[in-house]
mmCIF file of C-alpha atoms in Angstrom:
data_model
loop_
_atom_site.group_PDB
_atom_site.id
_atom_site.type_symbol
_atom_site.label_atom_id
_atom_site.label_comp_id
_atom_site.label_asym_id
_atom_site.label_seq_id
_atom_site.Cartn_x
_atom_site.Cartn_y
_atom_site.Cartn_z
ATOM 1 C CA UNK A 5 0.000 0.000 0.000
ATOM 2 C CA UNK A 6 1.494 3.298 -1.139
ATOM 3 C CA UNK A 7 0.254 6.722 -0.148
ATOM 4 C CA UNK A 8 1.148 9.850 -2.073
ATOM 5 C CA UNK A 9 0.522 13.255 -0.538
ATOM 6 C CA UNK A 10 1.070 16.618 -2.217
ATOM 7 C CA UNK A 11 1.325 19.979 -0.530
ATOM 8 C CA UNK A 12 2.369 23.535 -1.269
ATOM 9 C CA UNK A 13 -0.290 24.716 -3.667
ATOM 10 C CA UNK A 14 -2.010 28.035 -3.326
ATOM 11 C CA UNK A 15 -2.774 31.389 -4.855
ATOM 12 C CA UNK A 16 0.051 33.493 -6.219
ATOM 13 C CA UNK A 17 0.442 36.540 -8.422
ATOM 14 C CA UNK A 18 1.937 36.203 -11.876
ATOM 15 C CA UNK A 19 5.700 36.264 -11.626
ATOM 16 C CA UNK A 20 5.678 34.699 -8.197
ATOM 17 C CA UNK A 21 6.955 31.356 -6.974
ATOM 18 C CA UNK A 22 5.670 28.243 -5.258
ATOM 19 C CA UNK A 23 7.266 25.000 -4.192
ATOM 20 C CA UNK A 24 5.220 21.834 -4.321
ATOM 21 C CA UNK A 25 6.127 18.801 -2.251
ATOM 22 C CA UNK A 26 5.193 15.181 -2.788
ATOM 23 C CA UNK A 27 5.823 12.559 -0.144
ATOM 24 C CA UNK A 28 5.383 8.862 -0.794
ATOM 25 C CA UNK A 29 4.983 6.419 2.055
ATOM 26 C CA UNK A 30 4.120 2.800 2.640
ATOM 27 C CA UNK A 31 5.646 -0.399 1.403
ATOM 28 C CA UNK A 32 8.062 0.775 -1.261
ATOM 29 C CA UNK A 33 10.782 -1.497 -2.521
ATOM 30 C CA UNK A 34 12.199 0.830 -5.145
ATOM 31 C CA UNK A 35 11.372 3.881 -7.232
ATOM 32 C CA UNK A 36 11.478 3.917 -10.992
ATOM 33 C CA UNK A 37 10.377 7.523 -11.377
ATOM 34 C CA UNK A 38 8.373 10.311 -9.813
ATOM 35 C CA UNK A 39 6.681 13.117 -11.632
ATOM 36 C CA UNK A 40 4.333 16.051 -11.571
ATOM 37 C CA UNK A 41 1.277 16.331 -13.783
ATOM 38 C CA UNK A 42 -1.281 19.079 -14.047
ATOM 39 C CA UNK A 43 -4.830 19.363 -15.262
ATOM 40 C CA UNK A 44 -6.683 22.568 -15.995
ATOM 41 C CA UNK A 45 -10.487 22.666 -16.300
ATOM 42 C CA UNK A 46 -11.634 21.208 -19.597
ATOM 43 C CA UNK A 47 -8.174 19.994 -20.518
ATOM 44 C CA UNK A 48 -6.356 16.687 -20.390
ATOM 45 C CA UNK A 49 -3.838 15.923 -17.718
ATOM 46 C CA UNK A 50 -0.312 16.620 -18.920
ATOM 47 C CA UNK A 51 3.137 15.757 -17.693
ATOM 48 C CA UNK A 52 4.936 18.779 -16.275
ATOM 49 C CA UNK A 53 8.184 17.298 -14.997
ATOM 50 C CA UNK A 54 9.615 13.957 -14.006
ATOM 51 C CA UNK A 55 12.731 12.532 -12.452
ATOM 52 C CA UNK A 56 13.995 8.983 -12.748
ATOM 53 C CA UNK A 57 15.750 6.832 -10.199
ATOM 54 C CA UNK A 58 18.997 7.783 -11.910
ATOM 55 C CA UNK A 59 18.303 11.495 -11.615
ATOM 56 C CA UNK A 60 17.358 12.187 -15.219
ATOM 57 C CA UNK A 61 14.843 15.011 -15.466
ATOM 58 C CA UNK A 62 12.248 15.807 -18.103
ATOM 59 C CA UNK A 63 10.177 18.969 -18.521
ATOM 60 C CA UNK A 64 7.389 19.990 -20.788
ATOM 61 C CA UNK A 65 8.472 22.830 -23.061
ATOM 62 C CA UNK A 66 6.199 25.418 -21.498
ATOM 63 C CA UNK A 67 7.917 25.209 -18.096
ATOM 64 C CA UNK A 68 11.547 24.787 -19.097
ATOM 65 C CA UNK A 69 13.717 27.366 -17.404
ATOM 66 C CA UNK A 70 11.007 28.193 -14.873
ATOM 67 C CA UNK A 71 10.321 24.930 -13.025
ATOM 68 C CA UNK A 72 12.798 22.597 -11.360
ATOM 69 C CA UNK A 73 12.097 19.086 -10.133
ATOM 70 C CA UNK A 74 14.264 17.602 -7.407
ATOM 71 C CA UNK A 75 14.196 14.790 -4.898
ATOM 72 C CA UNK A 76 15.230 13.742 -1.417
ATOM 73 C CA UNK A 77 15.605 10.000 -1.613
ATOM 74 C CA UNK A 78 15.870 9.467 2.135
ATOM 75 C CA UNK A 79 12.430 11.026 2.580
ATOM 76 C CA UNK A 80 10.839 9.512 -0.533
ATOM 77 C CA UNK A 81 9.993 13.065 -1.461
ATOM 78 C CA UNK A 82 10.007 14.991 -4.710
ATOM 79 C CA UNK A 83 9.710 18.754 -5.100
ATOM 80 C CA UNK A 84 8.622 21.050 -7.871
ATOM 81 C CA UNK A 85 10.051 24.536 -7.552
ATOM 82 C CA UNK A 86 7.968 26.853 -9.713
ATOM 83 C CA UNK A 87 9.187 30.340 -10.558
ATOM 84 C CA UNK A 88 8.021 33.102 -12.887
ATOM 85 C CA UNK A 89 4.534 31.687 -12.692
ATOM 86 C CA UNK A 90 2.026 32.568 -15.376
ATOM 87 C CA UNK A 91 -1.780 32.477 -15.349
ATOM 88 C CA UNK A 92 -1.653 29.580 -17.793
ATOM 89 C CA UNK A 93 0.096 27.537 -15.097
ATOM 90 C CA UNK A 94 -3.170 27.488 -13.168
ATOM 91 C CA UNK A 95 -4.221 23.877 -12.680
ATOM 92 C CA UNK A 96 -4.529 21.058 -10.217
ATOM 93 C CA UNK A 97 -1.090 19.535 -9.855
ATOM 94 C CA UNK A 98 -0.807 15.803 -9.224
ATOM 95 C CA UNK A 99 2.151 13.783 -8.072
ATOM 96 C CA UNK A 100 2.747 10.410 -9.672
ATOM 97 C CA UNK A 101 5.028 7.746 -8.269
ATOM 98 C CA UNK A 102 6.098 4.773 -10.344
ATOM 99 C CA UNK A 103 7.288 2.275 -7.769
ATOM 100 C CA UNK A 104 7.766 -1.362 -6.937
ATOM 101 C CA UNK A 105 6.219 -2.480 -3.663
ATOM 102 C CA UNK A 106 8.188 -5.704 -3.455
ATOM 103 C CA UNK A 107 10.967 -7.563 -5.184
ATOM 104 C CA UNK A 108 8.339 -9.825 -6.736
ATOM 105 C CA UNK A 109 6.216 -7.174 -8.394
ATOM 106 C CA UNK A 110 6.612 -4.866 -11.378
ATOM 107 C CA UNK A 111 6.328 -1.112 -11.097
ATOM 108 C CA UNK A 112 2.928 0.475 -10.605
ATOM 109 C CA UNK A 113 1.679 4.041 -10.680
ATOM 110 C CA UNK A 114 0.341 5.738 -7.574
ATOM 111 C CA UNK A 115 -1.298 9.144 -7.588
ATOM 112 C CA UNK A 116 -1.712 11.844 -5.021
ATOM 113 C CA UNK A 117 -4.940 13.717 -4.404
ATOM 114 C CA UNK A 118 -3.779 16.852 -6.184
ATOM 115 C CA UNK A 119 -3.043 20.365 -5.027
ATOM 116 C CA UNK A 120 -4.506 23.500 -6.571
ATOM 117 C CA UNK A 121 -2.208 26.136 -8.020
ATOM 118 C CA UNK A 122 -3.850 29.382 -9.043
ATOM 119 C CA UNK A 123 -1.879 32.183 -10.680
ATOM 120 C CA UNK A 124 -3.580 35.540 -10.966
ATOM 121 C CA UNK A 125 -2.636 38.300 -13.380
#
């Protein structure tokens, strides 16, 4: 059983910054990757940033240079530092953890409940 909990969302003015946190807990054997997705009203969920077990990062083009994903392995935690925020960044942000829960099982995806980020102009 894996629990994923996001925090750090809120309301911010355009140009401001927020840091989102995602903590995974439970029976976790190993991590393959962790990532942040977002979904705005009426739109599909999209990948924002991800980081692999080896530290390789990926960003969607619209956030490159503004967002940074990082991790603290000892805490099973991933962060998304968001700077120079724009109104179009407004969305519910979800944390996804691709993990193995035992040596016998393949990786599975676990999702957090989401945290709202609202950027006003």
